[in-house]
Structures are given as structure tokens and as C-alpha cells.
Coordinates of C-alpha atoms in Angstrom, one line a residue:
M1 CA 106.9 42.9 142.5
K2 CA 103.7 44.4 141.2
Q3 CA 104.9 47.9 142.2
F4 CA 108.1 47.3 140.1
W5 CA 106.1 46.4 137.0
K6 CA 103.8 49.4 137.6
Y7 CA 106.7 51.8 137.8
L8 CA 108.4 50.2 134.8
M9 CA 105.3 50.7 132.7
I10 CA 105.0 54.3 133.7
I11 CA 108.7 54.9 132.8
C12 CA 108.2 53.3 129.4
A13 CA 105.1 55.4 128.7
M14 CA 107.0 58.5 129.5
V15 CA 109.9 57.6 127.2
L16 CA 107.5 56.9 124.4
M17 CA 105.8 60.2 124.9
I18 CA 109.1 62.1 124.8
Q19 CA 110.1 60.3 121.6
M20 CA 106.8 60.8 119.8
P21 CA 106.7 63.7 117.3
V22 CA 104.4 66.5 118.2
Y23 CA 102.1 67.6 115.4
A24 CA 100.9 71.2 115.3
A25 CA 97.3 72.0 114.8
S26 CA 96.0 72.4 111.2
S27 CA 98.0 75.2 109.6
H28 CA 96.5 78.0 107.6
V29 CA 99.8 79.2 106.3
D30 CA 102.2 76.9 104.4
D31 CA 105.3 78.9 103.4
E32 CA 107.4 76.4 101.5
A33 CA 109.0 79.2 99.5
S34 CA 110.2 81.0 102.7
L35 CA 108.7 84.3 101.6
F36 CA 107.4 85.4 105.0
T37 CA 109.1 86.3 108.2
D38 CA 108.4 84.4 111.4
Q39 CA 106.3 87.3 112.7
E40 CA 104.4 87.5 109.4
I41 CA 103.6 83.8 109.5
Q42 CA 102.3 84.1 113.1
E43 CA 100.1 87.2 112.2
L44 CA 98.8 85.6 109.0
E45 CA 98.1 82.3 110.8
E46 CA 96.1 84.0 113.5
F47 CA 94.2 86.1 111.1
A48 CA 93.3 83.2 108.8
A49 CA 92.3 81.1 111.8
R50 CA 90.0 83.8 113.1
I51 CA 88.2 84.2 109.7
S52 CA 87.9 80.4 109.4
Q53 CA 86.3 80.2 112.8
D54 CA 84.1 83.2 112.6
F55 CA 82.5 82.2 109.3
D56 CA 82.7 78.4 109.4
T57 CA 85.0 78.1 106.4
N58 CA 88.6 77.2 105.4
V59 CA 91.0 80.0 104.7
F60 CA 94.7 79.3 103.8
I61 CA 97.8 80.7 102.2
L62 CA 100.4 78.7 100.2
T63 CA 103.9 79.6 98.8
D64 CA 106.0 77.1 96.9
Y65 CA 108.4 76.4 94.1
E66 CA 106.4 73.5 92.8
S67 CA 105.9 73.2 89.0
G68 CA 102.5 72.9 87.4
F69 CA 101.2 71.8 84.0
S70 CA 99.4 74.9 82.7
D71 CA 100.3 78.6 82.1
N72 CA 99.8 79.3 85.8
Y73 CA 101.5 77.0 88.3
A74 CA 99.9 78.7 91.3
R75 CA 96.4 77.7 90.0
D76 CA 97.4 74.1 89.4
V77 CA 98.9 73.7 92.9
I78 CA 96.3 75.5 94.9
E79 CA 93.3 73.7 93.2
S80 CA 94.9 70.3 93.8
Y81 CA 95.9 71.1 97.4
G82 CA 92.6 72.8 98.3
T83 CA 90.3 70.0 97.1
Q84 CA 92.5 67.4 98.7
H85 CA 92.6 69.0 102.2
Y86 CA 89.3 70.9 102.2
P87 CA 86.8 69.1 100.0
E88 CA 83.9 70.8 101.8
G89 CA 85.0 74.3 100.6
Y90 CA 87.6 77.0 101.0
I91 CA 89.0 80.3 99.9
G92 CA 92.8 80.3 99.4
Y93 CA 95.7 82.3 98.1
M94 CA 98.9 80.9 96.4
I95 CA 102.2 82.4 95.4
N96 CA 104.3 80.1 93.3
M97 CA 107.9 81.2 92.7
A98 CA 108.6 78.5 90.1
D99 CA 107.0 80.7 87.4
R100 CA 106.3 83.8 89.7
S101 CA 102.5 83.2 89.5
Y102 CA 99.8 83.9 92.0
W103 CA 96.2 82.7 92.3
V104 CA 93.1 83.4 94.4
D105 CA 90.8 80.3 94.5
A106 CA 87.3 79.7 95.8
Y107 CA 85.8 76.2 96.0
G108 CA 82.5 75.0 97.4
D109 CA 78.9 76.3 96.8
R110 CA 78.9 78.7 99.7
E111 CA 82.4 80.1 99.1
R112 CA 81.8 80.5 95.3
G113 CA 78.5 82.2 96.1
Y114 CA 80.3 84.8 98.1
F115 CA 83.5 85.0 96.0
N116 CA 82.2 85.2 92.4
Q117 CA 84.4 86.0 89.4
S118 CA 84.2 89.8 90.0
K119 CA 85.2 89.4 93.6
T120 CA 88.1 87.1 93.0
D121 CA 89.3 89.5 90.3
S122 CA 89.2 92.4 92.7
I123 CA 91.1 90.5 95.4
A124 CA 93.7 89.2 93.0
E125 CA 94.3 92.7 91.6
A126 CA 94.7 94.2 95.1
A127 CA 97.2 91.4 96.0
Y128 CA 99.2 91.9 92.9
D129 CA 99.8 95.6 93.8
D130 CA 101.8 94.4 96.8
L131 CA 103.6 91.6 94.9
A132 CA 104.8 94.0 92.3
D133 CA 106.6 95.9 95.1
G134 CA 108.1 92.6 96.5
E135 CA 105.9 92.8 99.6
F136 CA 104.9 89.2 99.9
G137 CA 103.7 89.4 103.5
Q138 CA 101.6 92.5 102.8
S139 CA 100.1 90.8 99.7
A140 CA 98.9 87.9 101.9
R141 CA 97.5 90.4 104.4
T142 CA 95.6 92.2 101.6
F143 CA 94.1 88.9 100.6
L144 CA 92.9 88.1 104.2
N145 CA 91.6 91.7 104.6
K146 CA 89.5 91.4 101.5
V147 CA 88.3 88.0 102.4
D148 CA 87.3 89.1 105.9
K149 CA 85.4 92.2 104.6
T150 CA 83.6 90.1 102.0
F151 CA 82.4 87.6 104.6
K152 CA 81.3 90.3 107.0
I153 CA 79.2 92.0 104.3
K154 CA 77.7 88.8 102.9
T155 CA 76.7 87.6 106.3
N156 CA 75.5 91.0 107.5
A157 CA 77.8 90.8 110.5
Y158 CA 76.9 94.2 112.0
G159 CA 73.3 94.4 111.0
P160 CA 72.2 97.6 109.1
F161 CA 75.5 99.2 109.8
T162 CA 77.6 96.4 108.3
K163 CA 78.7 98.2 105.1
L164 CA 79.5 101.4 106.9
I165 CA 81.6 99.7 109.5
V166 CA 83.4 97.4 107.1
N167 CA 84.2 100.0 104.5
K168 CA 84.8 103.0 106.8
G169 CA 85.6 101.5 110.2
I170 CA 83.9 101.7 113.6
L171 CA 85.2 105.2 114.0
A172 CA 83.1 106.4 111.1
L173 CA 80.0 104.9 112.7
G174 CA 80.8 106.7 115.9
T175 CA 81.3 110.0 114.1
G176 CA 78.1 109.6 112.2
M177 CA 76.1 108.9 115.4
S178 CA 77.7 111.9 117.0
L179 CA 76.7 114.2 114.1
V180 CA 73.1 112.8 114.2
G181 CA 72.9 113.5 118.0
A182 CA 74.3 117.0 117.6
L183 CA 71.7 117.8 114.9
L184 CA 68.9 116.5 117.1
I185 CA 70.0 118.7 120.0
A186 CA 70.4 121.7 117.7
G187 CA 66.9 121.1 116.3
I188 CA 65.4 120.9 119.8
M189 CA 67.1 124.1 120.9
T190 CA 66.0 125.9 117.8
M191 CA 62.4 124.9 118.2
S192 CA 62.5 125.9 121.8
R193 CA 63.7 129.4 120.9
V194 CA 61.2 129.7 118.1
G195 CA 58.4 128.9 120.6
K196 CA 59.5 131.7 122.9
H197 CA 59.8 134.3 120.2
R198 CA 57.3 137.1 120.2
D199 CA 56.4 138.8 116.9
K200 CA 57.0 142.6 116.8
K201 CA 54.9 145.0 115.0
V202 CA 56.6 146.0 111.8
S203 CA 55.7 149.2 109.9
V204 CA 54.7 148.9 106.2
R205 CA 55.6 152.5 105.4
A206 CA 59.2 153.5 104.6
D207 CA 58.9 157.0 106.1
A208 CA 58.1 155.4 109.5
Y209 CA 61.8 154.7 110.0
Q210 CA 64.0 157.4 111.4
D211 CA 66.3 157.9 108.4
G212 CA 63.9 156.8 105.7
L213 CA 64.8 154.5 102.9
N214 CA 66.5 155.2 99.5
L215 CA 65.7 152.3 97.1
V216 CA 67.9 151.9 94.0
A217 CA 66.9 149.6 91.2
R218 CA 69.5 147.4 89.5
D219 CA 69.2 145.3 86.5
D220 CA 71.7 142.6 85.6
R221 CA 71.7 141.3 82.0
L222 CA 73.5 138.2 80.7
I223 CA 75.4 139.2 77.5
R224 CA 77.4 136.1 76.6
T225 CA 78.7 132.8 78.0
Y226 CA 81.9 130.8 77.3
Q227 CA 82.4 127.0 77.2
T228 CA 85.7 125.3 77.1
R229 CA 85.9 121.6 76.0
V230 CA 88.9 119.3 76.6
R231 CA 89.4 116.1 74.7
K232 CA 89.2 113.1 77.1
P233 CA 91.9 110.5 76.2
K234 CA 90.8 107.0 75.6
P235 CA 91.8 104.5 78.4
T236 CA 94.6 102.2 77.6
S237 CA 93.8 98.5 77.7
G238 CA 95.8 96.0 79.8
G239 CA 95.6 93.9 82.9
H240 CA 97.7 93.6 86.0
G241 CA 100.6 91.2 86.3
G242 CA 103.9 91.2 84.5
G243 CA 103.1 88.0 82.7
G244 CA 99.4 88.8 82.2
F245 CA 96.2 88.3 84.2
S246 CA 93.5 85.8 83.9
G247 CA 90.4 84.7 85.7
G248 CA 88.3 81.5 85.8
G249 CA 89.6 78.3 87.2
S250 CA 88.9 74.6 86.7
A251 CA 85.4 73.1 86.9
G252 CA 84.0 73.8 90.4
H253 CA 86.5 76.5 91.1
T254 CA 86.2 80.3 90.8
G255 CA 89.6 82.0 90.7
S256 CA 91.8 84.8 89.5
G257 CA 95.4 85.6 89.3
G258 CA 98.4 86.1 87.0
H259 CA 102.2 86.6 87.1
F260 CA 104.4 89.2 88.7

């Protein structure tokens, strides 16, 4: 009888486990507006998760059709979502199709220290260039690339070679090291040959040479010079974003974005 109840409890537990919904791990990409392909979501998810883990922060990307209350719905939604889900701090990116707005938002002392107004402006501007071409997935990749580079530079991830590797790539570092090595080898070989060189006696009289020397004096004189000046046009004012560009954010937030 005891065996019967034992097996019955096991069967009941298995049925409950099958019927229970399976919740995925905390997502870094919430594509409610269906702007990304499945492959793009997977790539963005992995990239954002790696940055979050490497630099002990929260990185996420949102898309939606949710309306806001200000002139930029993306700012309204991301600030509300971010502070609710990541009160300890985050750096996020939002594309809102309700008013075709976008926003880069940094929250938390550490994140705002790394992503100041100038930095969020730069990231938003780079993301807009892709949005203008309708490349939503690439716009999100651009955001993550900029965030990743900023964290690496601010945390000095590669020591004294951090900026070179981040800005030019690891290949540039290898090329630079190869050039330095080649110069050192060339210098050593040159010094070796100079040490073996023997000075030869050189005559100070021109008639000591077989054919003699015929010296001709020349005198170059500068008569006049010409200078051409071209008027430099004044730069035209304007920002990026079809509906305008703005920076700032609510209290405690540093952000930047606009419309496309």
C-alpha cells in the first residue's frame, strides 16, 4: 500500500511539472514591436548578456508601440521600465514606434559616471544613422558596440593598450608590436655594421682624384610667391532625427535621443 501512494505522489509531481509554465532567464531584449528577426534577437541577447556580466551592470534593449506623456515616448517608457526592473542602475536603448522615437538612457551613479551627456549624445547619434536607413537590428548592435567600448575604456580592460585595442582592434596592436620589433632588429644590425666599419683615408685635394673635379657655382633666388585663398562655408546648424534631437532625461537619468 505504501508503494502505491509513493508511486502516486511521483506521478502527480511529474504531471504538475509538465503543466507548470517554464520561465526564461531575465531577458536583455524585449522586442514588443517585432522589429528584430529571431537571429538578431539571439545575437543581441548574447551580446547584452556578456556586457552585463563582464562589467557587473544591466544592459537592455526595448521596442514597443506604447504611448507616453511627453514629446518623446521612448524616453517615458524606458525610464519607467528601467527604474522598475533595475533600480541599482542600467544603460538601455528604446525604440518606440508609437511616435517613431528612440532614446538612450543611463541610470545609477556608476553608469551615469561612464555615460555622461556627451557620451549618450554620441551613442544616440550613431544609433540614429541606422534607424534612418530602417536598420533596426543594426541600430541596436551599434548601441551595444558603443556601450561595450565605453565600458572597456573606462575600466581599462586591456591595461595600457586599452584605447588602441578598443579603437583600432587587436590586429592593430599586433601590427604595431611587429613594427617595433622590426625597428629594433634593424637598429641592432645597423649598429653592428657600423662597429665593423673601418675609416678610409680621404684626400683633401681635388687634383688627387684621377679625373679631377670641376666645381660649378649656382645661386637660386626667390623672385615672388603666390597665395590662393578659398572662402570656407559656414557650417549649417541642425541635429539628427527627423523629428528633432534632444538630450537630458528626468532627474537621476542621463539620456539622449529623438525621432526618426
